[in-house]
Coordinates of C-alpha atoms in Angstrom, one line a residue:
Chain V
M1 CA -29.2 -18.1 -23.9
R2 CA -26.0 -16.6 -22.7
I3 CA -26.1 -15.1 -19.2
E4 CA -23.6 -12.3 -20.0
D5 CA -26.0 -10.8 -22.5
F6 CA -28.3 -9.8 -19.7
T7 CA -28.5 -7.1 -17.1
I8 CA -30.7 -7.4 -14.0
A9 CA -33.2 -4.9 -15.5
S10 CA -33.4 -6.8 -18.8
A11 CA -33.6 -10.2 -17.1
R12 CA -36.3 -8.9 -14.9
D13 CA -38.3 -7.7 -17.9
G14 CA -37.8 -11.1 -19.7
L15 CA -38.9 -13.0 -16.6
A16 CA -42.0 -10.7 -16.2
K17 CA -43.0 -11.2 -19.9
G18 CA -42.5 -15.0 -19.6
D19 CA -39.7 -15.0 -22.3
F20 CA -37.8 -17.5 -20.1
T21 CA -38.1 -19.0 -16.6
A22 CA -35.9 -18.3 -13.6
R23 CA -34.7 -21.9 -14.0
E24 CA -33.5 -21.3 -17.5
L25 CA -31.8 -18.1 -16.5
T26 CA -30.1 -19.8 -13.5
A27 CA -29.1 -22.7 -15.7
A28 CA -27.4 -20.3 -18.1
A29 CA -25.7 -18.6 -15.1
L30 CA -24.4 -22.0 -13.8
D31 CA -23.0 -22.7 -17.3
G32 CA -21.2 -19.4 -17.2
M33 CA -19.9 -20.0 -13.6
A34 CA -18.6 -23.5 -14.6
A35 CA -16.8 -22.0 -17.6
A36 CA -15.2 -19.3 -15.5
K37 CA -13.5 -21.7 -13.1
P38 CA -10.0 -20.6 -14.2
L39 CA -10.8 -17.2 -12.6
N40 CA -10.9 -18.8 -9.1
A41 CA -13.7 -16.3 -8.3
M42 CA -15.7 -18.8 -6.2
I43 CA -14.9 -20.6 -2.9
T44 CA -18.1 -22.6 -2.8
E45 CA -20.5 -23.2 -5.7
T46 CA -24.1 -24.1 -4.9
P47 CA -25.7 -25.2 -8.2
D48 CA -28.3 -27.5 -6.6
H49 CA -29.3 -24.8 -4.2
A50 CA -29.5 -22.3 -7.0
L51 CA -31.9 -24.4 -9.1
K52 CA -34.1 -25.0 -6.1
M53 CA -34.3 -21.3 -5.4
A54 CA -35.0 -20.6 -9.1
D55 CA -37.9 -23.1 -9.1
A56 CA -39.3 -21.4 -6.0
A57 CA -39.0 -18.1 -7.8
D58 CA -40.9 -19.5 -10.8
I59 CA -43.6 -20.8 -8.5
S60 CA -44.0 -17.5 -6.7
R61 CA -44.1 -15.6 -10.0
K62 CA -47.0 -17.9 -11.3
A63 CA -48.8 -17.1 -8.1
G64 CA -48.4 -13.4 -8.8
Q65 CA -45.9 -12.9 -6.1
G66 CA -42.2 -12.4 -5.9
G67 CA -39.9 -9.5 -4.9
A68 CA -37.7 -7.1 -6.7
L69 CA -35.0 -9.7 -7.5
N70 CA -37.3 -12.7 -8.2
G71 CA -35.3 -15.3 -10.1
I72 CA -32.1 -13.1 -10.5
P73 CA -28.9 -15.1 -10.0
L74 CA -26.4 -13.5 -7.7
V75 CA -23.1 -14.4 -6.0
I76 CA -22.4 -13.7 -2.3
K77 CA -19.1 -12.6 -0.9
D78 CA -18.0 -15.4 1.4
L79 CA -18.1 -13.0 4.4
F80 CA -21.9 -13.3 4.7
A81 CA -23.1 -16.1 6.9
T82 CA -25.4 -18.4 4.9
E83 CA -27.3 -21.1 6.8
G84 CA -26.0 -24.6 6.1
V85 CA -23.5 -23.3 3.4
L86 CA -19.8 -23.2 4.1
T87 CA -18.7 -19.6 5.2
T88 CA -15.0 -19.1 5.3
A89 CA -14.0 -15.4 5.1
A90 CA -11.3 -16.9 2.9
S91 CA -9.5 -17.9 6.0
H92 CA -8.0 -21.3 7.1
I93 CA -9.2 -20.6 10.6
L94 CA -12.9 -20.9 9.6
D95 CA -12.4 -24.4 8.1
G96 CA -15.6 -26.3 7.8
F97 CA -17.8 -23.5 9.3
K98 CA -21.4 -23.9 8.3
P99 CA -23.5 -21.2 10.0
T100 CA -26.7 -22.2 11.7
Y101 CA -28.2 -18.8 10.8
E102 CA -28.5 -16.5 7.8
S103 CA -27.1 -12.9 7.7
T104 CA -29.7 -10.2 7.5
V105 CA -28.4 -8.9 4.1
T106 CA -28.6 -12.3 2.4
R107 CA -32.0 -13.0 4.1
N108 CA -33.3 -9.8 2.6
L109 CA -32.1 -10.9 -0.8
W110 CA -33.7 -14.3 -0.6
D111 CA -36.9 -12.6 0.6
A112 CA -36.8 -10.5 -2.6
G113 CA -36.5 -13.8 -4.6
A114 CA -32.8 -13.7 -5.5
V115 CA -31.0 -16.9 -6.4
M116 CA -27.6 -17.8 -4.9
L117 CA -25.0 -19.3 -7.3
G118 CA -22.4 -19.6 -4.6
K119 CA -19.9 -17.8 -2.3
T120 CA -17.1 -15.7 -3.7
N121 CA -13.4 -15.5 -3.0
L122 CA -12.0 -12.5 -1.1
D123 CA -9.0 -11.3 0.7
E124 CA -8.7 -13.2 4.0
F125 CA -11.2 -11.5 6.4
A126 CA -11.6 -8.8 3.8
M127 CA -8.0 -7.5 4.5
G128 CA -6.4 -6.7 1.3
S129 CA -6.7 -4.7 -1.9
S130 CA -5.9 -7.4 -4.5
N131 CA -7.5 -10.6 -3.4
E132 CA -4.0 -12.1 -3.0
T133 CA -4.3 -12.8 0.8
S134 CA -7.0 -15.4 0.4
Y135 CA -6.3 -18.9 1.8
Y136 CA -8.1 -20.2 -1.3
G137 CA -5.6 -18.5 -3.7
P138 CA -5.8 -15.3 -5.8
V139 CA -8.6 -14.5 -8.1
K140 CA -7.8 -13.6 -11.7
N141 CA -9.2 -10.4 -13.2
P142 CA -11.3 -11.2 -16.3
W143 CA -9.5 -8.3 -17.9
R144 CA -6.0 -8.9 -19.3
G145 CA -3.5 -6.4 -20.3
K146 CA -0.7 -6.7 -22.8
G147 CA 1.2 -10.0 -22.9
D148 CA -1.7 -12.0 -21.4
V149 CA -0.5 -11.4 -17.9
D150 CA -2.8 -12.5 -15.0
L151 CA -4.0 -9.4 -13.2
V152 CA -5.6 -8.9 -9.8
P153 CA -9.3 -8.1 -9.6
G154 CA -8.8 -5.7 -6.7
G155 CA -9.9 -6.4 -3.2
S156 CA -11.1 -7.3 -0.9
S157 CA -14.3 -8.3 -2.8
G158 CA -12.3 -9.6 -5.7
G159 CA -14.3 -12.7 -6.4
S160 CA -17.6 -10.8 -6.4
A161 CA -16.2 -8.2 -8.8
A162 CA -14.7 -10.8 -11.1
S163 CA -18.0 -12.8 -11.2
V164 CA -19.9 -9.8 -12.3
A165 CA -17.2 -8.6 -14.7
A166 CA -17.1 -12.1 -16.3
G167 CA -20.9 -11.8 -16.7
F168 CA -22.1 -15.1 -15.0
A169 CA -23.5 -13.3 -12.0
L170 CA -25.9 -10.5 -12.7
G171 CA -25.1 -8.9 -9.4
A172 CA -23.1 -9.6 -6.2
T173 CA -22.8 -8.6 -2.6
G174 CA -19.6 -7.1 -1.3
T175 CA -18.4 -5.4 1.8
D176 CA -16.4 -2.2 2.0
T177 CA -14.3 -1.2 5.0
G178 CA -11.8 1.1 3.2
G179 CA -12.6 0.6 -0.5
S180 CA -13.3 -3.2 -0.8
I181 CA -16.3 -2.7 -3.1
R182 CA -15.3 0.5 -5.0
Q183 CA -11.7 -0.4 -5.9
P184 CA -12.4 -3.9 -7.3
A185 CA -15.4 -2.4 -9.2
S186 CA -12.9 0.2 -10.7
V187 CA -10.3 -2.3 -11.8
T188 CA -12.9 -4.8 -13.3
G189 CA -14.9 -2.3 -15.2
I190 CA -18.2 -2.6 -13.3
V191 CA -20.3 -0.6 -10.9
G192 CA -19.9 -1.0 -7.1
V193 CA -21.8 0.9 -4.5
K194 CA -21.0 1.3 -0.8
P195 CA -24.0 2.9 1.0
T196 CA -24.0 5.1 4.1
Y197 CA -22.8 3.3 7.2
G198 CA -25.8 1.9 9.0
R199 CA -27.8 1.5 5.7
C200 CA -27.3 -2.3 5.5
S201 CA -27.3 -4.5 8.6
R202 CA -24.0 -6.0 9.7
W203 CA -25.7 -8.8 11.5
G204 CA -24.3 -12.2 10.3
T205 CA -21.5 -10.6 8.4
V206 CA -18.0 -11.7 9.5
A207 CA -16.7 -8.6 11.3
F208 CA -13.4 -6.9 10.4
A209 CA -13.6 -3.3 11.6
S210 CA -17.0 -2.7 13.0
S211 CA -17.1 1.1 12.8
L212 CA -16.3 1.0 9.0
D213 CA -17.7 -2.3 7.6
Q214 CA -20.6 -1.8 5.4
A215 CA -22.3 -4.1 2.9
G216 CA -23.0 -3.0 -0.7
A217 CA -23.6 -4.2 -4.2
F218 CA -21.9 -4.9 -7.5
A219 CA -23.6 -5.0 -10.9
R220 CA -22.8 -4.1 -14.5
T221 CA -25.0 -1.0 -14.6
V222 CA -25.9 1.8 -12.2
R223 CA -29.5 0.8 -12.4
D224 CA -28.8 -2.8 -11.5
S225 CA -26.6 -1.8 -8.6
A226 CA -29.6 0.4 -7.3
I227 CA -31.9 -2.6 -7.6
V228 CA -29.6 -4.9 -5.6
L229 CA -28.8 -2.3 -3.0
G230 CA -32.5 -1.6 -2.5
A231 CA -33.2 -5.2 -1.8
M232 CA -30.2 -5.6 0.7
A233 CA -30.7 -2.4 2.7
G234 CA -33.0 -1.7 5.6
F235 CA -33.2 -1.3 9.3
D236 CA -32.4 -4.3 11.4
P237 CA -33.0 -4.3 15.2
K238 CA -30.3 -7.1 15.4
D239 CA -27.5 -4.6 14.5
S240 CA -27.2 -1.7 17.0
T241 CA -25.6 0.5 14.4
S242 CA -28.3 -0.1 11.8
V243 CA -30.1 3.2 11.2
E244 CA -33.9 3.4 11.3
V245 CA -34.5 5.4 8.1
P246 CA -36.8 4.1 5.4
V247 CA -35.2 2.8 2.2
P248 CA -36.4 4.9 -0.8
D249 CA -37.0 3.3 -4.2
Y250 CA -33.5 3.8 -5.6
E251 CA -34.7 3.4 -9.2
K252 CA -37.1 6.3 -8.8
G253 CA -35.6 9.6 -10.1
I254 CA -32.5 7.8 -11.3
D255 CA -33.1 9.3 -14.8
A256 CA -33.4 12.9 -13.6
G257 CA -30.0 14.0 -14.9
V258 CA -27.6 16.3 -13.3
K259 CA -28.9 19.7 -14.5
G260 CA -28.7 22.1 -11.6
L261 CA -26.7 19.8 -9.3
R262 CA -23.5 21.2 -7.8
I263 CA -20.6 18.7 -8.0
G264 CA -17.5 19.2 -5.9
I265 CA -14.0 18.5 -7.1
P266 CA -11.7 18.1 -4.1
R267 CA -8.3 19.6 -4.9
E268 CA -6.4 17.4 -2.4
Y269 CA -7.2 14.3 -4.5
R270 CA -4.8 15.6 -7.1
V271 CA -2.1 13.5 -5.4
D272 CA 1.6 13.6 -6.3
N273 CA 2.6 11.5 -9.2
M274 CA -1.0 10.8 -10.2
P275 CA -0.8 8.9 -13.5
A276 CA -1.7 11.1 -16.5
E277 CA -4.5 8.7 -17.6
I278 CA -6.2 8.9 -14.2
E279 CA -6.0 12.7 -14.3
K280 CA -7.4 12.6 -17.9
L281 CA -10.3 10.3 -16.9
W282 CA -11.2 12.6 -14.0
S283 CA -11.2 15.7 -16.3
Q284 CA -13.4 13.7 -18.8
G285 CA -15.8 12.9 -15.9
I286 CA -16.0 16.6 -15.0
A287 CA -16.7 17.5 -18.7
W288 CA -19.6 15.0 -18.8
L289 CA -21.1 16.5 -15.8
K290 CA -20.7 20.1 -17.1
D291 CA -22.3 19.0 -20.4
G292 CA -25.2 17.6 -18.5
G293 CA -25.8 21.0 -16.9
A294 CA -24.2 20.4 -13.5
E295 CA -22.3 23.2 -11.8
I296 CA -18.7 22.2 -11.0
V297 CA -17.4 23.6 -7.7
D298 CA -13.8 23.5 -6.5
I299 CA -13.7 22.2 -2.9
S300 CA -11.1 21.5 -0.3
L301 CA -11.0 18.4 2.0
P302 CA -7.8 19.5 3.8
H303 CA -7.3 16.3 5.9
T304 CA -7.4 13.9 3.0
K305 CA -3.7 13.0 3.3
Y306 CA -4.2 11.8 6.8
A307 CA -7.0 9.4 5.9
L308 CA -4.9 6.4 5.1
P309 CA -2.7 6.6 8.3
T310 CA -5.9 7.1 10.3
Y311 CA -7.4 4.1 8.7
Y312 CA -4.3 2.0 9.3
I313 CA -4.7 2.6 13.1
V314 CA -8.5 2.4 13.4
A315 CA -9.1 -0.7 11.2
P316 CA -6.3 -2.9 12.7
A317 CA -7.4 -1.9 16.2
E318 CA -10.9 -3.0 15.6
C319 CA -9.7 -6.1 13.7
S320 CA -7.5 -7.2 16.6
S321 CA -10.5 -6.9 18.8
N322 CA -13.0 -8.6 16.5
L323 CA -10.7 -11.5 15.6
A324 CA -10.0 -12.3 19.2
R325 CA -13.1 -14.6 18.9
Y326 CA -11.1 -17.1 16.7
D327 CA -9.7 -19.3 19.4
G328 CA -10.3 -22.9 18.2
V329 CA -13.1 -23.5 20.7
R330 CA -16.4 -22.7 19.1
Y331 CA -15.9 -23.1 15.4
G332 CA -13.4 -23.7 12.7
L333 CA -9.8 -24.8 13.0
R334 CA -8.3 -26.2 16.2
V335 CA -4.6 -27.0 16.6
P336 CA -4.0 -29.1 19.8
G337 CA -1.6 -27.6 22.4
K338 CA -0.1 -28.6 25.7
D339 CA -2.5 -26.3 27.5
L340 CA -5.3 -23.9 26.8
T341 CA -3.1 -20.9 26.0
D342 CA -0.9 -23.0 23.8
M343 CA -3.9 -24.3 21.9
Y344 CA -5.1 -20.7 21.3
E345 CA -1.7 -19.6 20.1
S346 CA -1.1 -22.6 17.9
T347 CA -4.6 -22.4 16.4
R348 CA -4.3 -18.7 15.6
A349 CA -0.7 -19.0 14.3
A350 CA -1.8 -21.8 11.9
G351 CA -5.2 -20.3 11.0
F352 CA -4.4 -16.7 10.1
G353 CA -2.4 -15.6 7.1
A354 CA 0.4 -13.0 7.0
E355 CA -1.6 -9.9 6.3
V356 CA -4.2 -10.8 9.0
K357 CA -1.4 -11.4 11.5
R358 CA 0.2 -8.1 10.7
R359 CA -3.1 -6.2 11.3
I360 CA -3.8 -8.1 14.5
M361 CA -0.3 -7.2 15.7
I362 CA -0.6 -3.5 14.8
G363 CA -4.0 -3.4 16.4
T364 CA -3.0 -5.1 19.6
Y365 CA 0.0 -2.7 19.8
V366 CA -2.0 0.5 19.3
L367 CA -4.6 -0.6 21.8
S368 CA -2.1 -1.8 24.4
A369 CA -1.4 0.0 27.7
G370 CA 0.5 3.3 27.3
Y371 CA -0.2 3.6 23.5
Y372 CA -3.9 3.9 23.3
D373 CA -4.0 7.7 23.5
A374 CA -1.1 8.2 21.2
Y375 CA -2.5 6.0 18.4
Y376 CA -6.1 5.0 18.6
L377 CA -7.6 8.1 20.4
K378 CA -5.5 10.4 18.2
A379 CA -6.7 8.6 15.0
Q380 CA -10.4 8.8 16.2
K381 CA -9.9 12.6 16.6
V382 CA -8.4 13.0 13.1
R383 CA -11.3 11.0 11.9
T384 CA -13.6 13.7 13.3
L385 CA -11.7 16.3 11.3
I386 CA -12.0 14.2 8.2
L387 CA -15.8 14.0 8.7
R388 CA -15.9 17.8 9.3
D389 CA -14.1 18.4 6.0
F390 CA -16.9 16.5 4.2
E391 CA -19.7 18.2 6.2
A392 CA -18.3 21.6 5.2
A393 CA -18.0 20.6 1.6
F394 CA -21.5 19.2 1.5
G395 CA -22.7 22.7 2.6
K396 CA -21.7 23.8 -0.9
V397 CA -22.2 20.8 -3.1
D398 CA -24.7 17.9 -3.7
A399 CA -22.1 15.3 -4.6
I400 CA -18.3 14.9 -5.1
L401 CA -16.4 13.4 -8.0
T402 CA -13.0 11.8 -7.7
P403 CA -11.1 8.9 -9.4
T404 CA -11.8 5.6 -7.6
A405 CA -8.3 4.1 -7.6
P406 CA -4.8 5.4 -8.3
S407 CA -4.1 2.8 -11.1
A408 CA -5.6 0.1 -13.3
A409 CA -5.4 -3.5 -12.3
F410 CA -1.8 -4.7 -11.7
P411 CA -0.3 -8.1 -12.2
I412 CA -0.7 -10.8 -9.5
G413 CA 2.4 -10.8 -7.3
A414 CA 3.5 -7.3 -8.4
T415 CA 3.2 -5.7 -5.0
S416 CA 4.9 -7.2 -2.0
D417 CA 5.2 -4.2 0.3
P418 CA 2.2 -3.9 2.7
V419 CA 2.3 -0.1 2.9
E420 CA 2.5 0.2 -0.9
M421 CA -0.5 -2.1 -1.2
Y422 CA -2.5 0.2 1.2
M423 CA -2.1 3.1 -1.3
N424 CA -4.6 1.4 -3.6
D425 CA -7.3 2.8 -1.2
V426 CA -6.1 6.4 -1.1
F427 CA -9.3 7.7 -2.8
T428 CA -11.8 5.4 -1.1
V429 CA -10.7 5.4 2.5
P430 CA -11.7 9.0 3.4
T431 CA -15.3 8.2 2.5
S432 CA -15.3 5.1 4.6
L433 CA -13.9 7.0 7.6
A434 CA -16.7 9.5 7.3
G435 CA -19.3 6.8 6.8
L436 CA -20.5 8.3 3.5
P437 CA -21.9 6.5 0.5
G438 CA -19.6 6.1 -2.5
L439 CA -20.1 4.5 -5.9
S440 CA -17.6 3.6 -8.6
L441 CA -18.5 3.3 -12.2
P442 CA -16.4 2.6 -15.3
G443 CA -15.3 5.8 -17.0
G444 CA -12.9 4.5 -19.7
L445 CA -9.9 2.4 -20.5
S446 CA -6.2 2.9 -19.7
A447 CA -3.5 2.9 -22.4
D448 CA -3.2 -0.9 -21.9
G449 CA -6.9 -1.3 -22.5
L450 CA -7.9 -1.8 -18.8
P451 CA -10.9 -0.3 -17.1
L452 CA -10.6 2.8 -14.9
G453 CA -13.3 3.9 -12.5
L454 CA -14.7 7.2 -11.3
Q455 CA -16.1 7.6 -7.8
V456 CA -19.2 9.6 -6.9
I457 CA -19.4 10.5 -3.1
G458 CA -22.8 11.5 -1.6
K459 CA -24.2 13.0 1.6
A460 CA -25.1 10.6 4.3
F461 CA -28.3 8.6 3.3
D462 CA -28.5 10.5 0.0
E463 CA -27.9 7.4 -2.1
P464 CA -30.7 8.6 -4.5
T465 CA -28.5 11.6 -5.6
L466 CA -25.5 9.2 -5.9
F467 CA -27.4 7.0 -8.3
R468 CA -28.8 9.9 -10.2
V469 CA -25.3 11.4 -10.8
A470 CA -23.8 8.0 -11.6
E471 CA -26.6 7.2 -14.1
A472 CA -26.0 10.4 -16.0
M473 CA -22.3 9.8 -16.1
E474 CA -22.8 6.2 -17.2
R475 CA -24.8 7.4 -20.2
A476 CA -22.2 10.0 -21.1
A477 CA -19.4 7.5 -20.7
A478 CA -21.1 4.8 -22.9
F479 CA -18.7 2.3 -21.6
T480 CA -19.3 -0.9 -23.6
A481 CA -15.9 -2.5 -23.5
R482 CA -15.9 -6.1 -22.3
P483 CA -13.0 -8.4 -21.4
T484 CA -12.2 -11.1 -24.0
R485 CA -13.5 -14.4 -22.8
W486 CA -10.1 -16.1 -22.6
W487 CA -11.1 -18.3 -19.7
E488 CA -13.8 -20.2 -21.7
G489 CA -12.8 -23.6 -22.9
R490 CA -9.8 -23.9 -20.6
Chain H
M1 CA 10.1 4.9 18.1
S2 CA 11.0 1.5 16.8
L3 CA 9.7 -1.9 17.9
D4 CA 12.4 -4.5 18.9
N5 CA 12.1 -8.2 18.8
A6 CA 11.3 -8.4 22.5
T7 CA 8.4 -6.0 22.1
V8 CA 7.1 -7.9 19.1
A9 CA 7.2 -11.1 21.1
K10 CA 5.2 -9.4 23.9
I11 CA 2.6 -8.1 21.4
A12 CA 2.3 -11.6 19.9
R13 CA 1.7 -13.0 23.3
L14 CA -1.0 -10.5 24.0
A15 CA -2.6 -11.3 20.6
R16 CA -2.3 -15.1 21.3
L17 CA -0.3 -15.6 18.1
K18 CA 2.5 -18.2 18.4
M19 CA 5.6 -16.7 16.8
T20 CA 9.0 -18.4 16.5
E21 CA 12.3 -16.6 17.1
P22 CA 13.1 -16.3 13.3
E23 CA 9.7 -14.8 12.6
L24 CA 10.2 -11.9 15.1
A25 CA 12.7 -9.8 13.1
P26 CA 10.8 -9.7 9.8
M27 CA 7.6 -9.0 11.7
A28 CA 9.3 -6.1 13.6
G29 CA 10.5 -4.7 10.3
Q30 CA 7.0 -4.8 8.7
L31 CA 5.4 -3.3 11.8
N32 CA 7.9 -0.5 12.0
N33 CA 7.2 0.4 8.4
I34 CA 3.5 0.6 9.2
L35 CA 4.2 2.7 12.4
D36 CA 6.5 5.0 10.4
F37 CA 3.6 5.5 7.9
V38 CA 1.0 6.3 10.5
A39 CA 3.4 8.6 12.4
Q40 CA 2.3 11.3 9.9
L41 CA -0.6 11.9 12.2
N42 CA 1.7 13.7 14.6
E43 CA 1.5 16.7 12.3
V44 CA -2.2 17.1 12.9
N45 CA -3.4 19.4 15.7
V46 CA -6.3 17.8 17.4
D47 CA -6.6 20.2 20.4
G48 CA -10.2 20.4 21.5
V49 CA -11.4 17.8 18.9
E50 CA -13.7 15.1 20.2
P51 CA -12.8 11.5 19.1
M52 CA -15.3 10.0 16.7
T53 CA -17.4 7.4 18.4
S54 CA -20.0 7.0 15.6
V55 CA -20.0 8.1 12.0
V56 CA -23.7 8.7 12.1
A57 CA -25.0 10.8 15.0
M58 CA -27.3 8.4 16.8
K59 CA -28.4 7.3 20.2
L60 CA -27.8 3.6 21.0
R61 CA -31.1 1.9 20.9
R62 CA -32.3 -0.1 23.8
R63 CA -34.4 -3.2 23.4
A64 CA -37.0 -4.6 25.8
D65 CA -35.3 -6.7 28.5
V66 CA -36.9 -10.0 27.5
V67 CA -35.5 -13.3 26.2
S68 CA -35.7 -13.1 22.4
D69 CA -33.5 -16.0 21.4
G70 CA -31.6 -19.0 22.8
G71 CA -32.3 -22.3 24.3
D72 CA -30.7 -24.2 21.4
P73 CA -27.3 -25.6 22.5
A74 CA -27.3 -28.0 19.6
K75 CA -27.2 -25.1 17.1
V76 CA -24.7 -23.1 19.2
T77 CA -22.3 -26.0 19.4
A78 CA -22.9 -27.4 15.9
N79 CA -19.6 -26.1 14.6
A80 CA -17.4 -26.9 17.6
P81 CA -14.2 -28.6 16.7
Q82 CA -14.5 -30.6 19.9
G83 CA -17.6 -30.9 22.1
E84 CA -19.5 -33.3 24.3
S85 CA -23.2 -33.4 25.5
G86 CA -24.0 -29.9 24.3
Y87 CA -20.8 -28.4 25.7
F88 CA -17.6 -27.0 24.1
T89 CA -14.6 -28.9 25.4
V90 CA -11.1 -27.4 25.9
P91 CA -7.7 -28.7 27.2
K92 CA -7.7 -29.2 31.0
V93 CA -7.5 -25.8 32.8
I94 CA -7.5 -26.9 36.5
E95 CA -5.0 -29.4 37.7

């Protein structure tokens, strides 16, 4: 059996019917993971652990037990603390860190019977849009354009997206602070969903920007992403921002279609110099929804252009505060110094990469005496305006459709200017600032044969409508393209 | 407003990031580019707008004031780069 022939839904059916065991499925996934080494998608592979978990899943199935993901092989972004398993955040500063606790999100997945294949590569501390800031090196996108050039898988959850796109993981966890699930999903041709802020617990997830960070799921189909998210989500008293709302069955009603739904098209997302193929994809998405019986509504989100600058104040400010904990005392790297301060400064200088340092510096500056009001407070006020834009729009529509990213995957090393790199998140950041759920699904291919994603944005805690719209679009798009398996046999 | 090398050195000190003299100018250039980019916010009128404190309107929960965890120094110090007898150790602070 070849793992890439399965979806979570089809593997679940096969396991339930007894066509194969969780051990057989996991062994196939481990073969796929071993073959995909040239992608550099994994920081830590845990094959022995995976087989043990698969055996446990088989035993619980025989006993008539087992949760929604019983025996399903997944990969975990290396930002989630996993007990006894190296957790790096793709940073040198967390060298050797093996948590003595399990994050709530991964705990929920294991309770549902999921199997961990390993921990995936990412941008260092989830700061990046191309997976190039990782201490463990860049991840290669399974998709290749003309001339067999290595492309980025997007970021920050690049390893998770590449694993699912390559087909060896049936699903993956990611985290999304400004687009880190949706943008990689878009450029690797898979589905990525970031739920409403507060839906998934942040406990045990390495913090970047606490008011924005939210865990979510990758999978190859909308239904699969709904299954994974349903298992991850839930109230957690250990996270003070976790929201106590019951998690509905996300598969229920997913087939209802879009007839009668009102879908908003925000005019401000028609940005200057938007590539024609992105514009075309968006129009195609609108046509699919119309054909399905949805009403298309022109809406305005007037503060859209201020979302990125707002984000690049709020996120670095919270990052500088959160990353203050890495001081060489309690875990990870320590570089000796002549005194305590010298030890802190030397450890942090050696342990953090360039992008993380830039963000710590910006964050420290905008929070420093005399600048707090001009930058951070101002940005938090603009953020209120961005949320109000969405609230006004959602008075008129049930969901919003936009492109996910301004371009297809680009070559590794193509973008060296930090501000230019930030532009990758132009369509995803507003949703993050407003805490709303967003989902990217593959809509079609670029002229170079690379996947392009469409983003559906929902009301707070209305993930069911998000999945319903996305499922209808997925059927209309009938996206069956797959990357050529160039990495096999290398 | 533009950051000079001295200001960058000061921020680096506040952030506890050791930075050598040759690193200051390139960092200043990059930070100034980012600050120029975020300066767009000056166009936005925020008079009477409350700053966002939480994306989801909610009251911060309180938990019962009881011990719910702890008492496991071995676990807490398990990842310490340097430790002794259940303590973290650091370079000498008091002469």
